[in-house]
Structures are given as C-alpha cells and as structure tokens.
Amino acid sequence: MPRPTYHSYPCHSVLKLIGYLLLVAGIILLFTCIPGWAWLALIGLTLMAAGWLILRLCSAWR
C-alpha cells in the first residue's frame, strides 16, 4: 500500500490566503483583548522560566 505524500492533500492558494488572514485576525484580537496586567504577568513568567533554565544549564555543567 503506498504511503501518502504531501502532494496527496492539495492546498489551493485561496485556502492558504484564508489561513493567513485567520491567523492575522486571531493575533490582532489576542493583542487587543488581553489587558496590560496580563501581559506583564506573562513577561514575568517568561523571565522566571528563562532564569530557571539558565540555572539548570549552569548546574548541569558542574
């Protein structure tokens, strides 16, 4: 039985354009609907995760 390839599922340029438009619309809605304090909390969580990762990498080299 032949294995399916990427060419088995054609993607028309119109569908690709609609996909990009939906992605952009979702990103715009995300940025406009999330309040400022939530962005600061996400930045804080990201900084904590980066710090934890750096500390884990430093202790792994010992």
XYZ file of N, CA and C in Angstrom:
186
model
N 0.845 -1.180 0.000
C 0.000 0.000 0.000
C 0.895 1.251 0.000
N 0.703 2.161 -0.926
C 1.568 3.342 -0.983
C 1.297 4.282 0.187
N 2.363 4.896 0.643
C 2.251 5.862 1.730
C 1.792 7.206 1.176
N 0.942 7.914 1.930
C 0.507 9.233 1.441
C 1.659 10.226 1.481
N 1.687 11.075 0.501
C 2.708 12.113 0.457
C 2.040 13.460 0.656
N 2.862 14.480 0.732
C 2.326 15.827 0.899
C 1.485 16.251 -0.301
N 1.760 15.655 -1.435
C 1.022 16.017 -2.634
C -0.370 15.383 -2.657
N -0.630 14.465 -1.728
C -1.940 13.834 -1.683
C -3.026 14.797 -1.200
N -2.637 15.814 -0.456
C -3.588 16.774 0.099
C -3.287 18.151 -0.468
N -3.850 18.468 -1.637
C -3.523 19.752 -2.260
C -4.092 20.928 -1.452
N -3.335 21.993 -1.407
C -3.775 23.205 -0.715
C -3.830 24.316 -1.750
N -5.007 24.768 -2.032
C -5.170 25.815 -3.023
C -4.703 27.147 -2.462
N -4.312 28.030 -3.337
C -3.795 29.319 -2.896
C -4.872 30.131 -2.173
N -6.138 29.933 -2.523
C -7.220 30.651 -1.842
C -7.329 30.180 -0.395
N -7.236 28.863 -0.179
C -7.288 28.339 1.183
C -6.088 28.794 1.998
N -4.922 28.870 1.365
C -3.729 29.339 2.046
C -3.889 30.798 2.449
N -4.458 31.617 1.579
C -4.699 33.027 1.883
C -5.689 33.163 3.035
N -6.748 32.360 3.010
C -7.732 32.406 4.096
C -7.076 32.003 5.419
N -6.207 31.020 5.386
C -5.493 30.598 6.587
C -4.639 31.714 7.163
N -3.910 32.424 6.302
C -3.090 33.542 6.771
C -3.957 34.669 7.335
N -5.069 34.956 6.679
C -5.956 36.003 7.177
C -6.533 35.654 8.541
N -6.900 34.386 8.730
C -7.409 33.960 10.032
C -6.342 34.067 11.118
N -5.109 33.713 10.775
C -4.023 33.848 11.742
C -3.805 35.300 12.146
N -3.783 36.190 11.185
C -3.583 37.608 11.479
C -4.737 38.161 12.301
N -5.966 37.796 11.957
C -7.122 38.268 12.713
C -7.067 37.763 14.151
N -6.663 36.518 14.350
C -6.546 35.971 15.696
C -5.480 36.677 16.512
N -4.350 36.984 15.893
C -3.280 37.687 16.605
C -3.726 39.090 16.983
N -4.404 39.787 16.076
C -4.896 41.135 16.385
C -5.895 41.098 17.531
N -6.817 40.145 17.502
C -7.780 40.026 18.600
C -7.087 39.694 19.915
N -6.095 38.843 19.860
C -5.365 38.481 21.067
C -4.683 39.702 21.677
N -4.020 40.494 20.855
C -3.315 41.662 21.370
C -4.257 42.738 21.876
N -5.419 42.878 21.282
C -6.322 43.945 21.700
C -7.195 43.562 22.886
N -7.425 42.276 23.106
C -8.349 41.862 24.166
C -7.674 41.548 25.493
N -6.393 41.229 25.475
C -5.714 40.888 26.725
C -5.302 42.186 27.421
N -5.701 42.369 28.701
C -5.354 43.593 29.417
C -3.852 43.687 29.716
N -3.414 44.878 30.046
C -1.995 45.142 30.270
C -1.400 44.338 31.406
N -2.154 44.144 32.497
C -1.601 43.397 33.623
C -1.329 41.945 33.241
N -2.100 41.394 32.322
C -1.875 40.015 31.905
C -0.582 39.903 31.087
N -0.317 40.929 30.266
C 0.934 40.925 29.511
C 2.123 40.984 30.459
N 2.029 41.811 31.498
C 3.117 41.896 32.460
C 3.303 40.575 33.200
N 2.210 39.911 33.523
C 2.311 38.609 34.177
C 2.962 37.586 33.249
N 2.611 37.608 31.970
C 3.236 36.684 31.018
C 4.730 36.962 30.856
N 5.093 38.234 30.838
C 6.521 38.584 30.755
C 7.248 38.107 32.002
N 6.617 38.294 33.167
C 7.226 37.825 34.410
C 7.421 36.319 34.419
N 6.421 35.574 33.974
C 6.556 34.119 33.908
C 7.651 33.701 32.937
N 7.759 34.416 31.835
C 8.800 34.109 30.855
C 10.185 34.365 31.436
N 10.333 35.477 32.163
C 11.622 35.775 32.783
C 11.980 34.735 33.840
N 11.002 34.299 34.625
C 11.265 33.262 35.626
C 11.670 31.955 34.962
N 10.995 31.587 33.883
C 11.333 30.352 33.174
C 12.735 30.442 32.571
N 13.097 31.600 32.030
C 14.430 31.772 31.458
C 15.489 31.673 32.550
N 15.241 32.292 33.697
C 16.181 32.207 34.815
C 16.345 30.787 35.307
N 15.234 30.050 35.423
C 15.292 28.660 35.856
C 16.086 27.812 34.866
N 15.867 28.056 33.580
C 16.581 27.308 32.543
C 18.076 27.587 32.608
N 18.463 28.836 32.797
C 19.883 29.188 32.879
C 20.520 28.519 34.093
N 19.828 28.546 35.238
C 20.364 27.903 36.430
C 20.489 26.392 36.252
N 19.522 25.773 35.566
C 19.605 24.328 35.307
C 20.775 24.009 34.373
N 20.977 24.851 33.360
C 22.094 24.608 32.444
C 23.435 24.790 33.141
N 23.532 25.781 34.018
C 24.790 26.017 34.732
C 25.094 24.860 35.682
N 24.077 24.326 36.347
C 24.332 23.215 37.270
C 24.605 21.915 36.520
N 24.184 21.800 35.301
C 24.428 20.593 34.514
C 25.884 20.495 34.083
N 26.578 21.634 33.981
C 27.962 21.624 33.527
C 28.935 21.329 34.655
N 28.487 21.251 35.891
C 29.402 21.004 37.017
C 29.754 19.562 37.127
